[in-house]
CSV table of C-alpha atoms and ligand atoms in Angstrom, one decimal:
chain,number,residue,atom,x,y,z
A,1,MET,CA,30.1,3.5,1.3
A,2,ARG,CA,31.7,0.0,1.4
A,3,MET,CA,30.2,-2.6,-0.8
A,4,ILE,CA,29.5,-6.1,0.4
A,5,LEU,CA,30.8,-7.9,-2.7
A,6,PRO,CA,29.8,-11.2,-4.4
A,7,GLY,CA,31.2,-14.2,-2.5
A,8,LYS,CA,30.1,-12.7,0.9
A,9,THR,CA,27.3,-14.2,3.0
A,10,ILE,CA,23.8,-12.8,3.2
A,11,GLY,CA,21.7,-13.9,6.3
A,12,VAL,CA,18.0,-14.0,6.0
A,13,LEU,CA,15.6,-14.2,9.0
A,14,GLY,CA,12.6,-16.1,7.8
A,15,GLY,CA,12.5,-19.0,5.4
A,16,GLY,CA,9.3,-18.5,3.3
A,17,GLN,CA,8.9,-17.9,-0.4
A,18,LEU,CA,10.3,-14.3,-0.2
A,19,GLY,CA,13.5,-15.7,1.4
A,20,ARG,CA,13.6,-18.4,-1.3
A,21,MET,CA,13.4,-16.0,-4.2
A,22,LEU,CA,15.9,-13.7,-2.5
A,23,ALA,CA,18.3,-16.7,-2.1
A,24,GLN,CA,17.9,-17.5,-5.8
A,25,ALA,CA,18.6,-13.9,-6.8
A,26,ALA,CA,21.6,-13.7,-4.5
A,27,ALA,CA,23.1,-17.0,-5.7
A,28,ARG,CA,22.8,-15.7,-9.3
A,29,LEU,CA,25.0,-12.8,-8.2
A,30,GLY,CA,27.5,-15.1,-6.6
A,31,TYR,CA,26.6,-14.6,-2.9
A,32,ARG,CA,26.2,-17.2,-0.2
A,33,VAL,CA,22.9,-17.2,1.7
A,34,HIS,CA,22.2,-18.5,5.2
A,35,ILE,CA,18.5,-18.9,6.3
A,36,TYR,CA,17.4,-18.6,9.9
A,37,GLU,CA,13.9,-20.1,10.3
A,38,PRO,CA,12.2,-21.8,13.3
A,39,ALA,CA,10.5,-24.5,11.2
A,40,ALA,CA,12.5,-27.2,9.4
A,41,HIS,CA,12.4,-27.9,5.7
A,42,CYS,CA,11.5,-24.3,4.7
A,43,PRO,CA,11.1,-23.1,1.1
A,44,ALA,CA,14.1,-20.8,1.4
A,45,GLY,CA,16.4,-23.3,3.1
A,46,ALA,CA,16.0,-25.7,0.2
A,47,VAL,CA,17.8,-23.3,-2.2
A,48,ALA,CA,20.3,-21.7,0.3
A,49,HIS,CA,23.8,-22.7,1.4
A,50,LYS,CA,22.8,-23.2,5.0
A,51,GLU,CA,19.5,-23.4,7.0
A,52,ILE,CA,19.5,-22.9,10.7
A,53,ASN,CA,16.3,-24.0,12.6
A,54,ALA,CA,15.9,-22.3,16.0
A,55,PRO,CA,13.5,-20.0,17.6
A,56,TYR,CA,13.9,-16.2,17.1
A,57,GLU,CA,14.4,-15.8,20.8
A,58,ASP,CA,17.4,-18.2,20.9
A,59,THR,CA,20.1,-15.7,21.5
A,60,ALA,CA,23.0,-18.2,21.2
A,61,ALA,CA,21.8,-19.6,17.9
A,62,LEU,CA,21.1,-16.1,16.5
A,63,THR,CA,24.5,-14.8,17.6
A,64,ALA,CA,26.2,-17.8,15.9
A,65,PHE,CA,24.2,-17.1,12.7
A,66,ALA,CA,24.9,-13.4,12.7
A,67,LYS,CA,28.7,-14.0,13.1
A,68,GLU,CA,28.7,-16.0,9.9
A,69,CYS,CA,26.9,-13.2,7.9
A,70,ASP,CA,28.3,-10.0,6.3
A,71,VAL,CA,24.8,-8.6,6.3
A,72,VAL,CA,21.5,-9.8,7.7
A,73,THR,CA,18.0,-9.0,6.4
A,74,TYR,CA,14.5,-10.3,7.1
A,75,GLU,CA,11.8,-11.6,4.8
A,76,PHE,CA,8.7,-11.1,7.0
A,77,GLU,CA,7.6,-8.7,9.7
A,78,ASN,CA,6.9,-11.0,12.6
A,79,VAL,CA,10.4,-11.4,13.7
A,80,PRO,CA,10.5,-10.0,17.3
A,81,ALA,CA,12.3,-6.7,17.2
A,82,ALA,CA,14.4,-7.3,20.4
A,83,PRO,CA,16.6,-10.1,19.0
A,84,LEU,CA,17.2,-7.9,15.9
A,85,GLN,CA,18.8,-5.3,18.1
A,86,ALA,CA,21.2,-7.9,19.3
A,87,ILE,CA,22.2,-8.8,15.7
A,88,GLU,CA,23.1,-5.2,15.1
A,89,THR,CA,25.9,-5.4,17.6
A,90,ILE,CA,27.5,-8.3,15.6
A,91,THR,CA,26.9,-7.5,11.9
A,92,ARG,CA,25.0,-5.1,9.6
A,93,LEU,CA,21.3,-5.4,9.8
A,94,ARG,CA,19.4,-4.0,6.8
A,95,PRO,CA,16.8,-2.5,7.0
A,96,HIS,CA,17.7,-1.2,10.5
A,97,TRP,CA,15.7,-2.8,13.3
A,98,SER,CA,13.7,0.3,14.1
A,99,VAL,CA,12.1,0.1,10.5
A,100,LEU,CA,10.8,-3.3,11.5
A,101,ALA,CA,9.7,-2.1,14.9
A,102,THR,CA,7.6,0.7,13.3
A,103,THR,CA,6.0,-1.4,10.6
A,104,GLN,CA,5.3,-4.7,12.4
A,105,ASN,CA,2.7,-3.1,14.6
A,106,ARG,CA,-0.3,-1.4,12.9
A,107,ALA,CA,-0.8,1.2,15.6
A,108,ARG,CA,2.8,2.3,15.6
A,109,GLU,CA,2.9,2.3,11.8
A,110,LYS,CA,-0.3,4.5,11.6
A,111,ARG,CA,1.1,6.8,14.2
A,112,TRP,CA,4.3,7.1,12.3
A,113,LEU,CA,2.5,7.9,9.0
A,114,ARG,CA,0.3,10.5,10.8
A,115,ASP,CA,3.3,12.1,12.5
A,116,ASN,CA,5.1,12.4,9.2
A,117,LYS,CA,2.0,13.7,7.4
A,118,PHE,CA,1.5,10.8,5.0
A,119,PRO,CA,-2.2,10.4,3.8
A,120,GLN,CA,-4.1,7.5,5.2
A,121,ALA,CA,-7.6,6.4,6.3
A,122,LYS,CA,-8.9,8.0,9.5
A,123,PHE,CA,-8.1,5.7,12.4
A,124,ALA,CA,-8.3,5.3,16.2
A,125,GLU,CA,-6.4,3.1,18.6
A,126,VAL,CA,-8.0,1.1,21.4
A,127,ALA,CA,-5.8,-0.5,24.0
A,128,ALA,CA,-6.3,-4.0,25.3
A,129,GLY,CA,-9.5,-4.0,27.4
A,130,GLY,CA,-10.3,-0.4,26.2
A,131,ASP,CA,-13.6,0.9,25.0
A,132,LEU,CA,-14.1,-0.4,21.5
A,133,ALA,CA,-17.5,1.2,21.0
A,134,ALA,CA,-16.0,4.7,21.8
A,135,GLY,CA,-13.3,4.0,19.2
A,136,LEU,CA,-15.9,3.0,16.6
A,137,ARG,CA,-17.9,6.1,17.3
A,138,GLU,CA,-14.7,8.3,16.9
A,139,VAL,CA,-13.9,6.8,13.4
A,140,GLY,CA,-17.5,6.3,12.3
A,141,LEU,CA,-19.2,3.5,10.5
A,142,PRO,CA,-18.5,1.5,8.4
A,143,CYS,CA,-15.1,0.7,9.6
A,144,VAL,CA,-12.6,-2.1,9.8
A,145,VAL,CA,-11.2,-3.4,13.2
A,146,LYS,CA,-7.7,-4.9,13.0
A,147,THR,CA,-5.5,-6.4,15.6
A,148,ALA,CA,-2.5,-4.1,16.2
A,149,ASP,CA,0.1,-7.0,16.2
A,150,PHE,CA,0.9,-9.7,13.8
A,151,GLY,CA,-1.8,-9.2,11.1
A,152,TYR,CA,-1.4,-10.1,7.5
A,153,ASP,CA,-3.6,-11.1,4.5
A,154,GLY,CA,-6.7,-9.9,6.3
A,155,LYS,CA,-6.1,-12.2,9.4
A,156,GLY,CA,-7.4,-10.6,12.6
A,157,GLN,CA,-9.7,-8.1,10.7
A,158,LEU,CA,-13.4,-7.5,11.0
A,159,LYS,CA,-15.5,-5.1,9.0
A,160,VAL,CA,-18.2,-3.4,11.1
A,161,MET,CA,-21.1,-2.0,9.0
A,162,SER,CA,-23.7,-1.1,11.7
A,163,GLU,CA,-24.2,-0.4,15.4
A,164,ALA,CA,-25.8,-3.8,15.7
A,165,GLU,CA,-22.4,-5.5,14.9
A,166,ILE,CA,-20.5,-3.7,17.6
A,167,PRO,CA,-21.0,-6.3,20.4
A,168,ALA,CA,-19.7,-9.1,18.2
A,169,ALA,CA,-16.7,-7.1,17.3
A,170,ALA,CA,-16.1,-6.3,21.0
A,171,GLN,CA,-16.2,-10.0,21.8
A,172,LYS,CA,-13.9,-11.0,18.9
A,173,PHE,CA,-11.2,-8.6,19.9
A,174,ALA,CA,-11.6,-8.7,23.7
A,175,GLY,CA,-8.3,-8.2,25.5
A,176,GLN,CA,-6.4,-7.3,22.4
A,177,PRO,CA,-5.0,-3.9,21.3
A,178,VAL,CA,-6.6,-2.9,18.0
A,179,VAL,CA,-6.7,-0.2,15.5
A,180,ILE,CA,-10.1,0.9,14.0
A,181,GLU,CA,-9.9,2.2,10.5
A,182,GLN,CA,-12.4,4.0,8.4
A,183,PHE,CA,-13.7,1.7,5.7
A,184,ILE,CA,-12.5,3.0,2.3
A,185,ASP,CA,-14.9,2.4,-0.6
A,186,PHE,CA,-11.9,2.4,-2.9
A,187,ALA,CA,-11.8,2.6,-6.7
A,188,CYS,CA,-8.9,0.2,-6.7
A,189,GLU,CA,-5.8,-0.8,-4.7
A,190,VAL,CA,-2.2,-0.2,-5.9
A,191,SER,CA,1.2,-0.8,-4.5
A,192,ALA,CA,4.8,0.5,-5.1
A,193,ILE,CA,8.0,-1.3,-4.3
A,194,VAL,CA,10.8,1.0,-3.4
A,195,ALA,CA,14.5,0.3,-2.9
A,196,ARG,CA,17.0,2.5,-1.2
A,197,SER,CA,20.7,1.9,-0.8
A,198,PRO,CA,23.1,2.9,2.0
A,199,ASN,CA,24.2,5.9,-0.1
A,200,ALA,CA,20.6,7.1,-0.3
A,201,ALA,CA,20.0,6.2,-4.0
A,202,VAL,CA,16.3,5.4,-4.5
A,203,ARG,CA,14.5,3.5,-7.2
A,204,VAL,CA,10.7,2.8,-7.3
A,205,PHE,CA,9.3,0.0,-9.5
A,206,PRO,CA,6.4,0.7,-11.8
A,207,VAL,CA,3.1,0.8,-9.7
A,208,ALA,CA,1.0,-2.4,-9.7
A,209,GLU,CA,-2.7,-2.6,-9.5
A,210,ASN,CA,-3.8,-5.3,-7.0
A,211,ILE,CA,-7.0,-7.3,-6.9
A,212,HIS,CA,-7.6,-9.2,-3.7
A,213,ALA,CA,-9.9,-12.2,-3.0
A,214,ASN,CA,-10.8,-13.0,0.6
A,215,HIS,CA,-8.2,-10.4,1.7
A,216,ILE,CA,-5.4,-12.3,-0.1
A,217,LEU,CA,-3.7,-10.9,-3.2
A,218,ASP,CA,-5.2,-12.6,-6.3
A,219,PHE,CA,-3.9,-10.5,-9.3
A,220,SER,CA,-1.2,-7.8,-9.7
A,221,ILE,CA,-1.6,-5.9,-12.9
A,222,VAL,CA,1.3,-3.8,-14.4
A,223,PRO,CA,1.1,-1.2,-15.7
A,224,ALA,CA,-1.7,-0.3,-13.2
A,225,ARG,CA,-4.8,0.9,-15.0
A,226,VAL,CA,-4.9,4.2,-13.2
A,227,ALA,CA,-4.5,7.9,-14.2
A,228,PRO,CA,-0.8,8.9,-14.6
A,229,ALA,CA,-1.2,11.3,-11.7
A,230,VAL,CA,-2.3,8.4,-9.4
A,231,ALA,CA,0.7,6.3,-10.4
A,232,ALA,CA,3.0,9.3,-9.9
A,233,ALA,CA,1.5,10.0,-6.5
A,234,ALA,CA,2.0,6.4,-5.4
A,235,GLU,CA,5.6,6.4,-6.6
A,236,LYS,CA,6.4,9.7,-4.9
A,237,LEU,CA,4.9,8.6,-1.6
A,238,ALA,CA,6.9,5.4,-1.7
A,239,ARG,CA,10.1,7.4,-2.3
A,240,LEU,CA,9.3,9.9,0.5
A,241,ILE,CA,8.4,7.1,3.0
A,242,ALA,CA,11.7,5.3,2.2
A,243,GLU,CA,13.7,8.5,2.8
A,244,LYS,CA,11.8,9.5,5.9
A,245,ILE,CA,12.1,6.0,7.6
A,246,ASP,CA,15.8,5.8,6.5
A,247,LEU,CA,15.2,2.5,4.6
A,248,VAL,CA,18.2,0.5,3.5
A,249,GLY,CA,16.7,-2.4,1.5
A,250,VAL,CA,13.3,-2.9,-0.1
A,251,MET,CA,9.9,-1.9,1.0
A,252,GLY,CA,6.4,-2.6,-0.3
A,253,VAL,CA,3.9,0.2,0.1
A,254,GLU,CA,0.2,-0.6,-0.4
A,255,TYR,CA,-2.4,2.1,-1.2
A,256,PHE,CA,-6.1,2.6,-1.5
A,257,VAL,CA,-7.1,4.8,-4.5
A,258,THR,CA,-10.4,6.6,-3.7
A,259,LYS,CA,-13.1,7.3,-6.2
A,260,THR,CA,-11.9,10.9,-6.4
A,261,GLY,CA,-8.3,9.8,-7.2
A,262,ALA,CA,-6.8,10.4,-3.7
A,263,VAL,CA,-4.0,8.0,-2.8
A,264,LEU,CA,-4.0,6.8,0.8
A,265,VAL,CA,-1.3,4.6,2.4
A,266,ASN,CA,-2.7,1.3,3.6
A,267,GLU,CA,0.3,-0.7,4.8
A,268,LEU,CA,4.1,-0.7,4.7
A,269,ALA,CA,6.2,-3.9,4.5
A,270,PRO,CA,10.0,-3.5,4.9
A,271,ARG,CA,10.8,-6.3,2.5
A,272,THR,CA,10.0,-7.6,-0.9
A,273,HIS,CA,6.2,-7.8,-1.5
A,274,ASN,CA,3.9,-10.3,-3.1
A,275,SER,CA,2.7,-7.6,-5.5
A,276,GLY,CA,6.2,-7.2,-6.8
A,277,HIS,CA,6.7,-10.8,-8.0
A,278,TRP,CA,6.0,-9.8,-11.6
A,279,THR,CA,9.4,-8.1,-11.6
A,280,LEU,CA,11.0,-11.5,-11.9
A,281,ASP,CA,9.6,-12.0,-15.4
A,282,ALA,CA,8.8,-8.5,-16.8
A,283,CYS,CA,11.3,-6.1,-15.4
A,284,MET,CA,15.0,-5.3,-16.0
A,285,THR,CA,15.8,-6.0,-12.4
A,286,SER,CA,13.7,-8.2,-10.0
A,287,GLN,CA,12.7,-6.9,-6.6
A,288,PHE,CA,14.8,-9.7,-5.1
A,289,GLU,CA,17.9,-8.7,-7.0
A,290,GLN,CA,17.2,-5.1,-6.0
A,291,GLN,CA,17.0,-6.2,-2.4
A,292,VAL,CA,20.5,-7.9,-2.7
A,293,ARG,CA,21.9,-4.8,-4.4
A,294,ALA,CA,20.4,-2.4,-1.8
A,295,ILE,CA,21.5,-4.3,1.3
A,296,CYS,CA,25.0,-5.0,-0.2
A,297,GLY,CA,25.5,-1.4,-1.3
A,298,LEU,CA,25.7,-2.2,-5.0
A,299,PRO,CA,24.3,0.2,-7.6
A,300,LEU,CA,20.5,-0.2,-7.8
A,301,GLY,CA,19.2,-1.9,-10.9
A,302,ALA,CA,17.1,-0.3,-13.6
A,303,VAL,CA,13.3,-0.7,-13.0
A,304,THR,CA,12.3,-0.6,-16.7
A,305,LEU,CA,9.1,-2.5,-17.4
A,306,LEU,CA,9.8,-5.0,-20.3
A,307,SER,CA,6.2,-6.0,-21.0
A,308,PRO,CA,2.7,-5.5,-19.7
A,309,VAL,CA,2.2,-8.4,-17.2
A,310,VAL,CA,-0.2,-9.9,-14.7
A,311,MET,CA,0.8,-12.0,-11.7
A,312,VAL,CA,-1.6,-14.6,-10.3
A,313,ASN,CA,-1.1,-16.2,-6.9
A,314,ILE,CA,-1.5,-20.0,-6.7
A,315,LEU,CA,-3.1,-20.9,-3.4
A,316,GLY,CA,-3.5,-24.3,-1.8
A,317,ASP,CA,-7.1,-24.3,-2.8
A,318,ALA,CA,-6.0,-25.2,-6.3
A,319,TRP,CA,-5.1,-28.7,-4.9
A,320,ALA,CA,-8.7,-29.4,-3.7
A,321,ASN,CA,-9.3,-32.0,-6.4
A,322,GLY,CA,-5.7,-33.2,-6.7
A,323,GLU,CA,-2.6,-31.9,-8.4
A,324,PRO,CA,-3.2,-28.7,-10.5
A,325,ARG,CA,-3.0,-28.9,-14.3
A,326,TRP,CA,0.6,-27.8,-14.7
A,327,ASP,CA,0.7,-29.3,-18.2
A,328,THR,CA,-2.1,-27.0,-19.4
A,329,LEU,CA,-0.5,-23.9,-17.8
A,330,LEU,CA,3.1,-24.7,-19.0
A,331,ALA,CA,1.8,-25.2,-22.5
A,332,GLN,CA,1.2,-21.4,-22.8
A,333,PRO,CA,4.1,-19.6,-24.3
A,334,ASN,CA,3.4,-16.3,-22.4
A,335,VAL,CA,3.4,-17.9,-19.0
A,336,ARG,CA,6.1,-18.4,-16.4
A,337,LEU,CA,5.5,-20.6,-13.4
A,338,HIS,CA,7.1,-20.2,-9.9
A,339,LEU,CA,6.5,-22.8,-7.2
A,340,TYR,CA,7.7,-22.5,-3.7
A,341,GLY,CA,8.4,-26.1,-2.9
A,342,LYS,CA,5.8,-26.3,0.0
A,343,ALA,CA,4.9,-29.9,0.8
A,344,GLU,CA,1.4,-29.3,2.2
A,345,ALA,CA,-1.3,-27.4,0.2
A,346,ARG,CA,-3.6,-25.9,2.7
A,347,PRO,CA,-6.5,-23.6,1.6
A,348,GLY,CA,-5.4,-20.0,1.5
A,349,ARG,CA,-1.7,-21.0,1.7
A,350,LYS,CA,0.5,-19.3,-1.0
A,351,MET,CA,2.1,-22.2,-2.9
A,352,GLY,CA,3.4,-20.4,-6.0
A,353,HIS,CA,2.5,-17.8,-8.6
A,354,PHE,CA,2.5,-17.4,-12.4
A,355,THR,CA,2.9,-14.5,-14.6
A,356,VAL,CA,1.3,-13.8,-18.0
A,357,THR,CA,2.8,-11.3,-20.4
A,358,ALA,CA,0.7,-9.8,-23.2
A,359,ARG,CA,0.6,-6.7,-25.5
A,360,ASP,CA,-1.4,-4.8,-22.9
A,361,ALA,CA,-2.6,-5.1,-19.3
A,362,ASP,CA,-6.2,-5.9,-20.1
A,363,MET,CA,-5.3,-8.7,-22.4
A,364,ALA,CA,-2.8,-10.1,-19.8
A,365,LEU,CA,-5.6,-10.0,-17.2
A,366,GLU,CA,-8.1,-11.7,-19.5
A,367,LEU,CA,-5.6,-14.5,-20.2
A,368,ALA,CA,-4.6,-14.7,-16.5
A,369,ARG,CA,-8.2,-15.2,-15.4
A,370,LYS,CA,-8.7,-17.9,-18.1
A,371,TYR,CA,-5.5,-19.8,-17.1
A,372,GLN,CA,-6.3,-19.5,-13.4
A,373,ALA,CA,-9.8,-21.0,-14.0
A,374,ARG,CA,-8.3,-24.0,-15.8
A,375,LEU,CA,-5.6,-24.7,-13.2
A,376,PRO,CA,-7.4,-26.8,-10.5
A,377,GLY,CA,-7.0,-30.5,-11.1
B,1,LIG,P1,-4.5,-5.3,5.1
B,1,LIG,O1,-4.0,-6.6,5.7
B,1,LIG,O2,-4.7,-4.2,6.1
B,1,LIG,O3,-3.7,-4.9,3.9
B,1,LIG,O4,-6.0,-5.7,4.5
B,1,LIG,C1,-6.1,-6.6,3.5
B,1,LIG,C2,-7.2,-6.2,2.5
B,1,LIG,O5,-8.4,-5.9,3.2
B,1,LIG,C3,-6.8,-4.8,1.8
B,1,LIG,O6,-5.9,-5.0,0.8
B,1,LIG,C4,-8.2,-4.4,1.4
B,1,LIG,O7,-8.6,-5.1,0.2
B,1,LIG,C5,-9.1,-4.8,2.6
B,1,LIG,N1,-9.1,-3.7,3.5
B,1,LIG,C6,-8.3,-3.5,4.6
B,1,LIG,N2,-8.6,-2.3,5.3
B,1,LIG,C7,-9.6,-1.7,4.6
B,1,LIG,C8,-10.2,-0.5,4.7
B,1,LIG,N3,-10.0,0.4,5.7
B,1,LIG,N4,-11.2,-0.1,3.8
B,1,LIG,C9,-11.5,-1.0,2.8
B,1,LIG,N5,-10.8,-2.2,2.6
B,1,LIG,C10,-9.9,-2.6,3.5
């Protein structure tokens, strides 16, 4: 398989923090990076060789962008799939557009998982204008109703606990296609980041344990504090999913771990993942470097964990009383800080993250909670 060597140009659709950290990793390996992003002054554009601002539907702009790139990838799922198909006639697109088409819609993703016999929560689909109550009865209560399209970080989700809440749910999702999912009273959530290269080599990073707050990732803990069999099951599923979907690139796979130790797939993301940011500071290869290696056909890097680590997301909320206390955080010798260069700190917006390394995961989490509490200005 032909390698795309350093010096060549990697195109990235999407200009958020994942594109930014990809551009930084690519630059370290000597690649050029072009970012295509509708909104000007994006986090990735600030550290790339070129930033193109145009809508994803602008075929002329997209064609011109693709012509300058030796390979194109994407850093978030909400790129419309049709323009991606057009790119594939001009240059290499990795992962293939059909991977994105499957994973950007919850209903399609769940159908794909079911058809390929991967374990997941029981679900039902309700078309726009369909009978939500019937779907809720099919899955059973409690359950979670989610919009089929364009959902992330708990946006477009509603937990339904009792019959009495059904009318409110029907009203909230009126006219939208949804999936209804059995509510899983999980023991914990874990994720695995898998990379697969054009010659079908696969590497899976050590599994992370994830703690969410208000549906947004708060902490990722590595190694995950789960039984070895649970971590092994999560890694194996990630590998099998990458093979089955014919991934070339990186994919984040999120799971629920039930109280009996079953591992259920929650969500797939055909890109680097927030729960893999710890790899920048505590792994032989970062997920962003691994993405570069995978899409360029280079040998995949080692995924050896260098130290127990906890990653903490920094949301815009930390700015509520002014600039966060960077001085306090940066005074810690076991902390590394990553900020994404976003000008406006809105509540819930991911502004950066930091990692804490320690002798074990419990100690790293204890320190991470302490540093997080001290951060707001
Ligand atoms: P999602 O965007 O689907 O990954 O959901 C965001 C978060 O909401 C998950 O990481 C869980 O913490 C919670 N959640 C989503 N679906 C379920 C479910 N079926 N059962 C329990 N918790 C859920």
